[in-house]
Amino acid sequence: MKRLVILGGGYGGIKVLNGILNYQLPEDLQIIVVDRNPFRSLKTEFYAIAASTSAETDVRVAFPDDERVTYLFREITKIDTEKQQIQFKEEEDILPFDYLIIGLGCEDSYHGIPGAKEYTESVQTFAKARQAGLAVSNLKAYGKVSIVGAGLSGIEVASEIRESRPDLNIRLLDRGPTVLKAFDSKIQEYVEKWFVANNVDVIHHSNVEYVEKDGVCNNGVCYLNDVTIWTAGVQPNYLIRELPFKKDRHQKIITNAYYQVPEQPNIYVLGDCVSSEHSPSAQLAMQQGEQIAEILLSVLHDKQPKKPKEIKLKGTLGSLGKSDGFGNMMKYPMIGFLPRLAKSGVLWLSKRH
Ligand SMILES: Cc1cc2nc3c(=O)[nH]c(=O)nc-3n(C[C@H](O)[C@H](O)[C@H](O)COP(=O)(O)OP(=O)(O)OC[C@H]3O[C@@H](n4cnc5c(N)ncnc54)[C@H](O)[C@@H]3O)c2cc1C
């Protein structure tokens, strides 16, 4: 018997799973998927959980039901690559593997800023986004919220909270001269104007020095604050950072063209955990998942896998509340209701496939 273990039932991990389940698999193959949650989390929608504008059931999906798959809903605490086994919070349990897929996503990067980890809310896990939603919902009228980081997730969190709570004082701390530095200038201008029109205070050239329970200190000025939400950078899951494999400057594992770890080719890495020329995204993780499924099918049938084709990303869609948005589709900037509608369409599709 051979055991294939998939760590993380996120965008990448589930693409691998679905990709191989469509085909005949060796009879002696056991497939085990491990995730802390008993459902698939649609992380791209966590901004709506942090603003309490969507129900949890809107941003999660059931895992594929197939008699060839066993699910283990546990907190992984260590990937022991030498002994080829996984360890869990429940110390007595150990899961050995023959083939391993690592798709454990990312976590916040605090860049060593004092107090950031202790005193900020996060949107990087379901539990943390839920916690952020509770903190914002419990604010008294005219409470103060600061969001640190004006990339895609910071913009979505700030705008969604604004739409949900017109009374709150919302401040968005942006490191650069304009929000959304990776996007087209037409989109940047549109989003900047949206924040002005919707009374969100955007502070450019921010340099957060430290965070306290009731405040954020930036460029020598400390703002009194009730809730601070951190959206200022991510890094691979700590379980990946601990692994004894070669990594890039973002601490992501460097694999060969087949997503295999050169030191241990029975281990595959994808999504936010693997080194790539592209920025981390759900779209990237899903395409990598599809490619790994094809590679694995060959490997499992003792065939030489074909080299995966170049990844081609379609672009990114973002929301400004429930009826406005923006997008970089095929490098063409889009603003307004249409990209927002397209984003809802993508969510609808991902919930049904
Ligand atoms: C607010 C927000 C908005 C975003 N919007 C977009 C967007 O519009 N488009 C886009 O392409 N990307 C977007 N992203 C980025 C995207 O969500 C990630 O790049 C994507 O989820 C990465 O997929 P993955 O498969 O690598 O990991 P994930 O989808 O994060 O899956 C990781 C899985 O591992 C599990 N896990 C992690 N650690 C453990 C552990 N210790 N034990 C057990 N299980 C564990 C988690 O529960 C999870 O199911 C957004 C992210 C955020 C936070």
mmCIF file of C-alpha atoms and ligand atoms in Angstrom:
data_model
loop_
_atom_site.group_PDB
_atom_site.id
_atom_site.type_symbol
_atom_site.label_atom_id
_atom_site.label_comp_id
_atom_site.label_asym_id
_atom_site.label_seq_id
_atom_site.Cartn_x
_atom_site.Cartn_y
_atom_site.Cartn_z
ATOM 1 C CA MET A 1 0.000 0.000 0.000
ATOM 2 C CA LYS A 2 1.197 3.548 -0.816
ATOM 3 C CA ARG A 3 -0.072 6.591 1.067
ATOM 4 C CA LEU A 4 -0.577 10.009 -0.513
ATOM 5 C CA VAL A 5 -1.045 12.750 2.077
ATOM 6 C CA ILE A 6 -2.332 16.199 1.069
ATOM 7 C CA LEU A 7 -1.631 18.858 3.705
ATOM 8 C CA GLY A 8 -4.133 21.703 3.384
ATOM 9 C CA GLY A 9 -7.537 21.545 1.720
ATOM 10 C CA GLY A 10 -7.269 25.059 0.290
ATOM 11 C CA TYR A 11 -7.276 26.299 -3.296
ATOM 12 C CA GLY A 12 -4.180 24.332 -4.315
ATOM 13 C CA GLY A 13 -4.638 21.134 -2.295
ATOM 14 C CA ILE A 14 -8.213 20.553 -3.459
ATOM 15 C CA LYS A 15 -7.249 21.107 -7.111
ATOM 16 C CA VAL A 16 -4.686 18.310 -6.768
ATOM 17 C CA LEU A 17 -7.297 16.088 -5.154
ATOM 18 C CA ASN A 18 -10.022 16.755 -7.728
ATOM 19 C CA GLY A 19 -7.497 16.385 -10.534
ATOM 20 C CA ILE A 20 -6.473 12.873 -9.540
ATOM 21 C CA LEU A 21 -9.953 11.692 -8.512
ATOM 22 C CA ASN A 22 -11.110 12.148 -12.111
ATOM 23 C CA TYR A 23 -8.897 9.234 -13.137
ATOM 24 C CA GLN A 24 -8.315 5.580 -12.366
ATOM 25 C CA LEU A 25 -5.889 5.356 -9.464
ATOM 26 C CA PRO A 26 -3.754 2.411 -8.328
ATOM 27 C CA GLU A 27 -5.881 0.115 -6.134
ATOM 28 C CA ASP A 28 -3.345 0.143 -3.327
ATOM 29 C CA LEU A 29 -3.257 3.965 -3.079
ATOM 30 C CA GLN A 30 -4.583 5.487 0.120
ATOM 31 C CA ILE A 31 -5.392 9.239 -0.058
ATOM 32 C CA ILE A 32 -5.526 11.312 3.117
ATOM 33 C CA VAL A 33 -6.350 15.027 3.195
ATOM 34 C CA VAL A 34 -5.488 16.929 6.357
ATOM 35 C CA ASP A 35 -6.955 20.316 7.266
ATOM 36 C CA ARG A 36 -7.747 22.032 10.544
ATOM 37 C CA ASN A 37 -11.258 22.839 9.304
ATOM 38 C CA PRO A 38 -13.937 20.325 8.337
ATOM 39 C CA PHE A 39 -14.765 22.421 5.252
ATOM 40 C CA ARG A 40 -12.978 24.175 2.399
ATOM 41 C CA SER A 41 -12.392 27.828 3.239
ATOM 42 C CA LEU A 42 -12.710 30.400 0.455
ATOM 43 C CA LYS A 43 -9.987 32.645 1.753
ATOM 44 C CA THR A 44 -10.369 35.285 -0.973
ATOM 45 C CA GLU A 45 -13.659 36.244 0.750
ATOM 46 C CA PHE A 46 -12.309 36.560 4.294
ATOM 47 C CA TYR A 47 -12.574 40.354 4.095
ATOM 48 C CA ALA A 48 -16.363 39.876 4.297
ATOM 49 C CA ILE A 49 -15.974 37.744 7.432
ATOM 50 C CA ALA A 50 -13.758 40.447 8.965
ATOM 51 C CA ALA A 51 -16.494 42.996 8.256
ATOM 52 C CA SER A 52 -19.336 40.608 9.208
ATOM 53 C CA THR A 53 -21.074 41.302 5.910
ATOM 54 C CA SER A 54 -21.216 37.655 4.786
ATOM 55 C CA ALA A 55 -22.370 34.573 6.624
ATOM 56 C CA GLU A 56 -19.714 31.920 7.203
ATOM 57 C CA THR A 57 -21.695 29.488 5.105
ATOM 58 C CA ASP A 58 -21.272 31.852 2.128
ATOM 59 C CA VAL A 59 -17.499 31.488 2.157
ATOM 60 C CA ARG A 60 -16.992 27.797 2.727
ATOM 61 C CA VAL A 61 -17.711 24.652 0.756
ATOM 62 C CA ALA A 62 -17.923 20.957 1.596
ATOM 63 C CA PHE A 63 -14.870 18.850 0.747
ATOM 64 C CA PRO A 64 -15.240 16.422 -2.184
ATOM 65 C CA ASP A 65 -17.002 13.255 -1.091
ATOM 66 C CA ASP A 66 -15.256 10.186 -2.533
ATOM 67 C CA GLU A 67 -14.804 6.758 -0.987
ATOM 68 C CA ARG A 68 -11.121 6.765 -2.007
ATOM 69 C CA VAL A 69 -10.422 9.770 0.258
ATOM 70 C CA THR A 70 -10.066 9.935 4.037
ATOM 71 C CA TYR A 71 -10.167 13.324 5.784
ATOM 72 C CA LEU A 72 -8.351 14.135 8.986
ATOM 73 C CA PHE A 73 -9.441 17.373 10.629
ATOM 74 C CA ARG A 74 -6.455 18.137 12.827
ATOM 75 C CA GLU A 75 -3.964 20.884 13.565
ATOM 76 C CA ILE A 76 -0.630 19.900 11.999
ATOM 77 C CA THR A 77 2.318 20.828 14.222
ATOM 78 C CA LYS A 78 5.302 19.376 12.340
ATOM 79 C CA ILE A 79 6.277 17.936 8.995
ATOM 80 C CA ASP A 80 9.060 15.472 9.710
ATOM 81 C CA THR A 81 10.650 15.008 6.297
ATOM 82 C CA GLU A 82 13.415 12.749 7.599
ATOM 83 C CA LYS A 83 11.039 10.191 9.133
ATOM 84 C CA GLN A 84 8.439 10.916 6.414
ATOM 85 C CA GLN A 85 5.620 11.541 8.857
ATOM 86 C CA ILE A 86 3.241 14.284 10.024
ATOM 87 C CA GLN A 87 2.723 15.248 13.647
ATOM 88 C CA PHE A 88 -0.384 16.811 15.188
ATOM 89 C CA LYS A 89 -1.411 18.827 18.203
ATOM 90 C CA GLU A 90 -2.609 15.544 19.685
ATOM 91 C CA GLU A 91 0.970 14.341 20.290
ATOM 92 C CA GLU A 92 0.267 10.604 20.202
ATOM 93 C CA ASP A 93 -0.956 10.722 16.579
ATOM 94 C CA ILE A 94 1.479 10.295 13.716
ATOM 95 C CA LEU A 95 0.725 10.031 10.004
ATOM 96 C CA PRO A 96 3.387 8.453 7.760
ATOM 97 C CA PHE A 97 3.455 9.280 4.040
ATOM 98 C CA ASP A 98 4.938 7.954 0.816
ATOM 99 C CA TYR A 99 3.943 10.963 -1.294
ATOM 100 C CA LEU A 100 3.298 14.381 0.243
ATOM 101 C CA ILE A 101 1.580 17.485 -1.155
ATOM 102 C CA ILE A 102 2.141 20.654 0.872
ATOM 103 C CA GLY A 103 -0.497 23.353 0.371
ATOM 104 C CA LEU A 104 -0.676 24.962 3.792
ATOM 105 C CA GLY A 105 -0.967 28.576 2.651
ATOM 106 C CA CYS A 106 0.507 31.579 4.407
ATOM 107 C CA GLU A 107 0.344 33.659 7.576
ATOM 108 C CA ASP A 108 0.924 37.300 8.465
ATOM 109 C CA SER A 109 4.396 38.752 8.275
ATOM 110 C CA TYR A 110 4.885 41.433 10.931
ATOM 111 C CA HIS A 111 8.323 42.577 9.742
ATOM 112 C CA GLY A 112 9.521 42.616 13.364
ATOM 113 C CA ILE A 113 7.266 45.575 14.280
ATOM 114 C CA PRO A 114 6.759 45.547 18.070
ATOM 115 C CA GLY A 115 3.183 44.847 19.178
ATOM 116 C CA ALA A 116 1.951 44.011 15.658
ATOM 117 C CA LYS A 117 1.463 40.311 16.357
ATOM 118 C CA GLU A 118 -0.006 40.837 19.822
ATOM 119 C CA TYR A 119 -2.380 43.725 19.146
ATOM 120 C CA THR A 120 -3.660 43.380 15.597
ATOM 121 C CA GLU A 121 -6.476 41.383 14.077
ATOM 122 C CA SER A 122 -5.846 39.225 11.010
ATOM 123 C CA VAL A 123 -7.645 37.897 7.929
ATOM 124 C CA GLN A 124 -5.282 35.001 7.262
ATOM 125 C CA THR A 125 -7.313 32.147 8.789
ATOM 126 C CA PHE A 126 -11.024 31.572 9.180
ATOM 127 C CA ALA A 127 -10.760 31.739 12.968
ATOM 128 C CA LYS A 128 -8.776 34.986 12.861
ATOM 129 C CA ALA A 129 -11.080 36.650 10.319
ATOM 130 C CA ARG A 130 -14.036 35.644 12.504
ATOM 131 C CA GLN A 131 -12.278 37.185 15.509
ATOM 132 C CA ALA A 132 -11.663 40.404 13.529
ATOM 133 C CA GLY A 133 -15.344 40.475 12.556
ATOM 134 C CA LEU A 134 -16.366 40.178 16.185
ATOM 135 C CA ALA A 135 -13.984 42.960 17.267
ATOM 136 C CA VAL A 136 -15.343 45.330 14.595
ATOM 137 C CA SER A 137 -18.993 44.403 15.208
ATOM 138 C CA ASN A 138 -18.622 44.978 18.945
ATOM 139 C CA LEU A 139 -17.334 48.529 18.466
ATOM 140 C CA LYS A 140 -19.447 51.289 19.938
ATOM 141 C CA ALA A 141 -20.787 53.985 17.630
ATOM 142 C CA TYR A 142 -17.991 56.104 16.076
ATOM 143 C CA GLY A 143 -15.270 53.642 17.162
ATOM 144 C CA LYS A 144 -11.854 53.833 15.479
ATOM 145 C CA VAL A 145 -10.458 51.169 13.161
ATOM 146 C CA SER A 146 -7.017 51.210 11.524
ATOM 147 C CA ILE A 147 -6.083 48.900 8.685
ATOM 148 C CA VAL A 148 -2.356 48.552 8.096
ATOM 149 C CA GLY A 149 -1.484 47.776 4.470
ATOM 150 C CA ALA A 150 -3.238 48.955 1.301
ATOM 151 C CA GLY A 151 -2.768 45.964 -0.989
ATOM 152 C CA LEU A 152 -5.731 43.957 -2.259
ATOM 153 C CA SER A 153 -6.822 42.494 1.088
ATOM 154 C CA GLY A 154 -6.412 45.819 2.972
ATOM 155 C CA ILE A 155 -8.525 47.650 0.386
ATOM 156 C CA GLU A 156 -11.228 44.999 0.502
ATOM 157 C CA VAL A 157 -11.309 44.932 4.304
ATOM 158 C CA ALA A 158 -11.438 48.748 4.631
ATOM 159 C CA SER A 159 -14.168 49.236 2.024
ATOM 160 C CA GLU A 160 -16.297 46.357 3.299
ATOM 161 C CA ILE A 161 -16.146 47.670 6.888
ATOM 162 C CA ARG A 162 -17.029 51.140 5.635
ATOM 163 C CA GLU A 163 -20.101 49.810 3.845
ATOM 164 C CA SER A 164 -21.114 47.797 6.884
ATOM 165 C CA ARG A 165 -20.563 50.536 9.490
ATOM 166 C CA PRO A 166 -20.950 54.117 8.183
ATOM 167 C CA ASP A 167 -20.459 55.444 11.740
ATOM 168 C CA LEU A 168 -16.911 54.129 12.271
ATOM 169 C CA ASN A 169 -13.764 56.205 11.847
ATOM 170 C CA ILE A 170 -11.633 54.186 9.429
ATOM 171 C CA ARG A 171 -7.995 54.829 8.693
ATOM 172 C CA LEU A 172 -5.944 52.982 6.073
ATOM 173 C CA LEU A 173 -2.176 53.124 6.499
ATOM 174 C CA ASP A 174 -0.430 52.759 3.155
ATOM 175 C CA ARG A 175 3.331 52.393 2.857
ATOM 176 C CA GLY A 176 3.557 53.777 -0.686
ATOM 177 C CA PRO A 177 2.519 56.959 -2.495
ATOM 178 C CA THR A 178 -0.660 55.262 -3.763
ATOM 179 C CA VAL A 179 -2.837 52.300 -2.787
ATOM 180 C CA LEU A 180 -2.638 48.979 -4.686
ATOM 181 C CA LYS A 181 0.938 49.379 -5.884
ATOM 182 C CA ALA A 182 0.720 46.281 -8.125
ATOM 183 C CA PHE A 183 -2.269 47.641 -10.095
ATOM 184 C CA ASP A 184 -2.793 50.008 -13.024
ATOM 185 C CA SER A 185 -2.804 53.758 -12.255
ATOM 186 C CA LYS A 186 -6.431 54.044 -13.468
ATOM 187 C CA ILE A 187 -7.454 51.557 -10.769
ATOM 188 C CA GLN A 188 -5.311 53.249 -8.146
ATOM 189 C CA GLU A 189 -6.960 56.624 -8.840
ATOM 190 C CA TYR A 190 -10.444 55.106 -8.800
ATOM 191 C CA VAL A 191 -9.868 53.404 -5.475
ATOM 192 C CA GLU A 192 -8.273 56.522 -3.940
ATOM 193 C CA LYS A 193 -11.361 58.522 -4.975
ATOM 194 C CA TRP A 194 -13.684 55.848 -3.572
ATOM 195 C CA PHE A 195 -12.013 56.211 -0.188
ATOM 196 C CA VAL A 196 -12.275 60.014 -0.270
ATOM 197 C CA ALA A 197 -15.967 59.817 -1.261
ATOM 198 C CA ASN A 198 -16.641 57.230 1.442
ATOM 199 C CA ASN A 199 -14.780 59.023 4.192
ATOM 200 C CA VAL A 200 -11.921 56.584 4.742
ATOM 201 C CA ASP A 201 -8.754 58.357 5.793
ATOM 202 C CA VAL A 202 -5.826 57.044 3.688
ATOM 203 C CA ILE A 203 -2.387 57.886 5.075
ATOM 204 C CA HIS A 204 0.323 57.421 2.445
ATOM 205 C CA HIS A 205 4.072 56.936 3.074
ATOM 206 C CA SER A 206 3.222 55.231 6.343
ATOM 207 C CA ASN A 207 5.908 53.599 8.382
ATOM 208 C CA VAL A 208 4.304 51.879 11.359
ATOM 209 C CA GLU A 209 6.829 51.833 14.203
ATOM 210 C CA TYR A 210 4.842 49.948 16.819
ATOM 211 C CA VAL A 211 1.345 48.882 17.733
ATOM 212 C CA GLU A 212 -0.246 49.041 21.164
ATOM 213 C CA LYS A 213 -3.512 47.703 22.523
ATOM 214 C CA ASP A 214 -5.230 51.006 21.903
ATOM 215 C CA GLY A 215 -3.143 52.650 19.226
ATOM 216 C CA VAL A 216 -0.872 52.602 16.203
ATOM 217 C CA CYS A 217 2.305 54.683 16.037
ATOM 218 C CA ASN A 218 3.287 55.793 12.581
ATOM 219 C CA ASN A 219 6.080 58.147 11.507
ATOM 220 C CA GLY A 220 6.315 59.520 15.055
ATOM 221 C CA VAL A 221 2.560 60.122 15.426
ATOM 222 C CA CYS A 222 0.442 57.803 17.613
ATOM 223 C CA TYR A 223 -3.225 57.427 16.714
ATOM 224 C CA LEU A 224 -5.679 56.317 19.373
ATOM 225 C CA ASN A 225 -7.459 53.326 18.000
ATOM 226 C CA ASP A 226 -9.938 50.604 19.029
ATOM 227 C CA VAL A 227 -9.217 47.872 16.487
ATOM 228 C CA THR A 228 -6.170 47.437 14.236
ATOM 229 C CA ILE A 229 -6.287 44.978 11.344
ATOM 230 C CA TRP A 230 -3.021 43.754 9.817
ATOM 231 C CA THR A 231 -2.924 43.337 6.030
ATOM 232 C CA ALA A 232 0.683 44.405 5.528
ATOM 233 C CA GLY A 233 2.353 41.308 4.179
ATOM 234 C CA VAL A 234 2.413 37.538 4.341
ATOM 235 C CA GLN A 235 4.948 34.749 4.608
ATOM 236 C CA PRO A 236 4.642 30.975 4.159
ATOM 237 C CA ASN A 237 3.113 28.983 7.002
ATOM 238 C CA TYR A 238 5.648 28.472 9.830
ATOM 239 C CA LEU A 239 5.600 24.696 9.194
ATOM 240 C CA ILE A 240 7.143 25.400 5.799
ATOM 241 C CA ARG A 241 9.674 27.917 7.072
ATOM 242 C CA GLU A 242 10.934 25.222 9.490
ATOM 243 C CA LEU A 243 11.637 22.655 6.755
ATOM 244 C CA PRO A 244 15.290 21.815 5.969
ATOM 245 C CA PHE A 245 14.896 22.604 2.243
ATOM 246 C CA LYS A 246 16.300 25.356 0.051
ATOM 247 C CA LYS A 247 14.142 28.495 0.151
ATOM 248 C CA ASP A 248 13.945 31.825 -1.685
ATOM 249 C CA ARG A 249 14.171 35.243 -0.025
ATOM 250 C CA HIS A 250 10.446 35.061 0.856
ATOM 251 C CA GLN A 251 11.074 31.779 2.745
ATOM 252 C CA LYS A 252 9.178 29.805 0.085
ATOM 253 C CA ILE A 253 10.480 26.384 -0.906
ATOM 254 C CA ILE A 254 12.359 26.137 -4.170
ATOM 255 C CA THR A 255 11.205 23.128 -6.195
ATOM 256 C CA ASN A 256 12.101 21.728 -9.604
ATOM 257 C CA ALA A 257 9.823 22.314 -12.626
ATOM 258 C CA TYR A 258 7.591 19.443 -11.406
ATOM 259 C CA TYR A 259 6.924 21.111 -8.010
ATOM 260 C CA GLN A 260 9.058 18.399 -6.394
ATOM 261 C CA VAL A 261 11.531 19.237 -3.651
ATOM 262 C CA PRO A 262 14.919 18.387 -5.246
ATOM 263 C CA GLU A 263 16.212 16.918 -1.972
ATOM 264 C CA GLN A 264 13.093 14.684 -1.658
ATOM 265 C CA PRO A 265 11.141 14.339 -4.932
ATOM 266 C CA ASN A 266 8.217 12.474 -3.319
ATOM 267 C CA ILE A 267 7.338 15.847 -1.675
ATOM 268 C CA TYR A 268 5.451 18.433 -3.777
ATOM 269 C CA VAL A 269 4.843 22.053 -2.753
ATOM 270 C CA LEU A 270 2.348 24.581 -4.139
ATOM 271 C CA GLY A 271 0.435 27.811 -3.620
ATOM 272 C CA ASP A 272 1.628 30.317 -1.053
ATOM 273 C CA CYS A 273 4.332 27.860 0.102
ATOM 274 C CA VAL A 274 6.285 27.443 -3.155
ATOM 275 C CA SER A 275 8.758 29.821 -4.756
ATOM 276 C CA SER A 276 7.328 31.339 -7.933
ATOM 277 C CA GLU A 277 7.899 34.223 -10.306
ATOM 278 C CA HIS A 278 4.234 35.173 -9.711
ATOM 279 C CA SER A 279 2.759 36.844 -6.633
ATOM 280 C CA PRO A 280 0.841 34.462 -4.376
ATOM 281 C CA SER A 281 -2.828 34.084 -5.316
ATOM 282 C CA ALA A 282 -5.655 31.590 -5.292
ATOM 283 C CA GLN A 283 -5.520 31.520 -9.059
ATOM 284 C CA LEU A 284 -1.840 30.573 -9.039
ATOM 285 C CA ALA A 285 -2.391 27.872 -6.388
ATOM 286 C CA MET A 286 -5.228 26.357 -8.433
ATOM 287 C CA GLN A 287 -3.233 26.228 -11.673
ATOM 288 C CA GLN A 288 -0.298 24.670 -9.848
ATOM 289 C CA GLY A 289 -2.712 22.157 -8.270
ATOM 290 C CA GLU A 290 -3.985 21.120 -11.710
ATOM 291 C CA GLN A 291 -0.421 20.658 -12.940
ATOM 292 C CA ILE A 292 0.620 18.629 -9.896
ATOM 293 C CA ALA A 293 -2.393 16.331 -10.375
ATOM 294 C CA GLU A 294 -1.175 15.518 -13.905
ATOM 295 C CA ILE A 295 2.390 14.952 -12.713
ATOM 296 C CA LEU A 296 1.230 12.727 -9.849
ATOM 297 C CA LEU A 297 -0.947 10.617 -12.109
ATOM 298 C CA SER A 298 2.123 9.835 -14.226
ATOM 299 C CA VAL A 299 4.297 9.146 -11.183
ATOM 300 C CA LEU A 300 1.658 6.867 -9.624
ATOM 301 C CA HIS A 301 1.489 4.870 -12.860
ATOM 302 C CA ASP A 302 5.314 4.655 -13.123
ATOM 303 C CA LYS A 303 5.414 6.921 -16.156
ATOM 304 C CA GLN A 304 7.681 9.872 -16.873
ATOM 305 C CA PRO A 305 5.639 13.065 -16.187
ATOM 306 C CA LYS A 306 5.374 15.737 -18.876
ATOM 307 C CA LYS A 307 6.982 19.069 -18.023
ATOM 308 C CA PRO A 308 4.186 21.489 -16.964
ATOM 309 C CA LYS A 309 3.332 24.348 -19.303
ATOM 310 C CA GLU A 310 4.017 27.966 -18.384
ATOM 311 C CA ILE A 311 1.440 29.365 -15.931
ATOM 312 C CA LYS A 312 -0.826 32.014 -17.472
ATOM 313 C CA LEU A 313 -2.785 34.117 -14.998
ATOM 314 C CA LYS A 314 -5.995 35.855 -16.039
ATOM 315 C CA GLY A 315 -5.760 38.827 -13.679
ATOM 316 C CA THR A 316 -7.144 39.922 -10.331
ATOM 317 C CA LEU A 317 -10.561 41.199 -9.283
ATOM 318 C CA GLY A 318 -11.130 43.257 -6.157
ATOM 319 C CA SER A 319 -14.162 44.588 -4.316
ATOM 320 C CA LEU A 320 -15.100 47.981 -2.896
ATOM 321 C CA GLY A 321 -18.076 46.835 -0.873
ATOM 322 C CA LYS A 322 -20.830 44.766 -2.429
ATOM 323 C CA SER A 323 -21.561 46.796 -5.583
ATOM 324 C CA ASP A 324 -18.317 48.438 -6.666
ATOM 325 C CA GLY A 325 -14.922 47.058 -7.579
ATOM 326 C CA PHE A 326 -11.935 46.918 -9.868
ATOM 327 C CA GLY A 327 -9.907 44.415 -11.810
ATOM 328 C CA ASN A 328 -6.841 43.840 -13.941
ATOM 329 C CA MET A 329 -8.219 41.395 -16.477
ATOM 330 C CA MET A 330 -5.748 40.282 -19.166
ATOM 331 C CA LYS A 331 -3.756 43.379 -18.124
ATOM 332 C CA TYR A 332 -6.779 45.575 -19.005
ATOM 333 C CA PRO A 333 -7.949 47.798 -16.112
ATOM 334 C CA MET A 334 -11.643 47.618 -15.204
ATOM 335 C CA ILE A 335 -13.510 49.692 -12.622
ATOM 336 C CA GLY A 336 -17.041 49.909 -11.230
ATOM 337 C CA PHE A 337 -19.924 47.467 -11.049
ATOM 338 C CA LEU A 338 -18.800 45.116 -13.861
ATOM 339 C CA PRO A 339 -15.592 43.809 -12.210
ATOM 340 C CA ARG A 340 -17.559 43.504 -8.943
ATOM 341 C CA LEU A 341 -20.149 41.405 -10.724
ATOM 342 C CA ALA A 342 -17.361 39.302 -12.255
ATOM 343 C CA LYS A 343 -15.882 38.760 -8.773
ATOM 344 C CA SER A 344 -19.255 37.539 -7.477
ATOM 345 C CA GLY A 345 -19.408 35.253 -10.519
ATOM 346 C CA VAL A 346 -15.997 33.770 -9.691
ATOM 347 C CA LEU A 347 -17.161 33.101 -6.128
ATOM 348 C CA TRP A 348 -20.367 31.505 -7.399
ATOM 349 C CA LEU A 349 -18.353 29.239 -9.699
ATOM 350 C CA SER A 350 -15.807 28.248 -7.065
ATOM 351 C CA LYS A 351 -18.636 27.273 -4.714
ATOM 352 C CA ARG A 352 -20.115 24.986 -7.343
ATOM 353 C CA HIS A 353 -16.911 23.368 -8.650
HETATM 354 C C1 LIG B 1 -8.712 38.963 2.214
HETATM 355 C C2 LIG B 1 -7.992 38.226 1.105
HETATM 356 C C3 LIG B 1 -8.395 38.420 -0.201
HETATM 357 C C4 LIG B 1 -7.757 37.739 -1.244
HETATM 358 N N1 LIG B 1 -8.201 37.919 -2.523
HETATM 359 C C5 LIG B 1 -7.665 37.219 -3.532
HETATM 360 C C6 LIG B 1 -8.181 37.329 -4.869
HETATM 361 O O1 LIG B 1 -9.106 38.124 -5.129
HETATM 362 N N2 LIG B 1 -7.631 36.552 -5.841
HETATM 363 C C7 LIG B 1 -6.627 35.654 -5.581
HETATM 364 O O2 LIG B 1 -6.190 34.935 -6.504
HETATM 365 N N3 LIG B 1 -6.094 35.525 -4.336
HETATM 366 C C8 LIG B 1 -6.588 36.290 -3.311
HETATM 367 N N4 LIG B 1 -6.085 36.143 -2.016
HETATM 368 C C9 LIG B 1 -4.928 35.253 -1.788
HETATM 369 C C10 LIG B 1 -5.375 33.777 -1.736
HETATM 370 O O3 LIG B 1 -6.411 33.613 -0.795
HETATM 371 C C11 LIG B 1 -4.216 32.854 -1.392
HETATM 372 O O4 LIG B 1 -3.121 33.136 -2.243
HETATM 373 C C12 LIG B 1 -4.662 31.398 -1.568
HETATM 374 O O5 LIG B 1 -5.623 31.075 -0.588
HETATM 375 C C13 LIG B 1 -3.479 30.420 -1.511
HETATM 376 O O6 LIG B 1 -3.949 29.115 -1.698
HETATM 377 P P1 LIG B 1 -3.220 27.868 -1.001
HETATM 378 O O7 LIG B 1 -3.844 26.641 -1.571
HETATM 379 O O8 LIG B 1 -1.743 28.042 -1.108
HETATM 380 O O9 LIG B 1 -3.572 28.003 0.548
HETATM 381 P P2 LIG B 1 -4.972 28.191 1.283
HETATM 382 O O10 LIG B 1 -6.087 28.351 0.323
HETATM 383 O O11 LIG B 1 -4.762 29.270 2.286
HETATM 384 O O12 LIG B 1 -5.151 26.795 2.014
HETATM 385 C C14 LIG B 1 -4.357 26.401 3.098
HETATM 386 C C15 LIG B 1 -5.118 25.356 3.892
HETATM 387 O O13 LIG B 1 -4.244 24.809 4.878
HETATM 388 C C16 LIG B 1 -4.930 24.681 6.110
HETATM 389 N N5 LIG B 1 -3.936 24.753 7.186
HETATM 390 C C17 LIG B 1 -2.983 25.717 7.341
HETATM 391 N N6 LIG B 1 -2.217 25.447 8.401
HETATM 392 C C18 LIG B 1 -2.690 24.286 8.951
HETATM 393 C C19 LIG B 1 -2.312 23.488 10.078
HETATM 394 N N7 LIG B 1 -1.295 23.833 10.867
HETATM 395 N N8 LIG B 1 -3.029 22.373 10.335
HETATM 396 C C20 LIG B 1 -4.080 22.002 9.541
HETATM 397 N N9 LIG B 1 -4.459 22.724 8.469
HETATM 398 C C21 LIG B 1 -3.784 23.853 8.169
HETATM 399 C C22 LIG B 1 -5.926 25.832 6.113
HETATM 400 O O14 LIG B 1 -7.034 25.552 6.966
HETATM 401 C C23 LIG B 1 -6.325 25.932 4.634
HETATM 402 O O15 LIG B 1 -7.479 25.187 4.332
HETATM 403 C C24 LIG B 1 -6.694 36.831 -0.960
HETATM 404 C C25 LIG B 1 -6.288 36.636 0.371
HETATM 405 C C26 LIG B 1 -6.925 37.327 1.400
HETATM 406 C C27 LIG B 1 -6.489 37.095 2.828
#
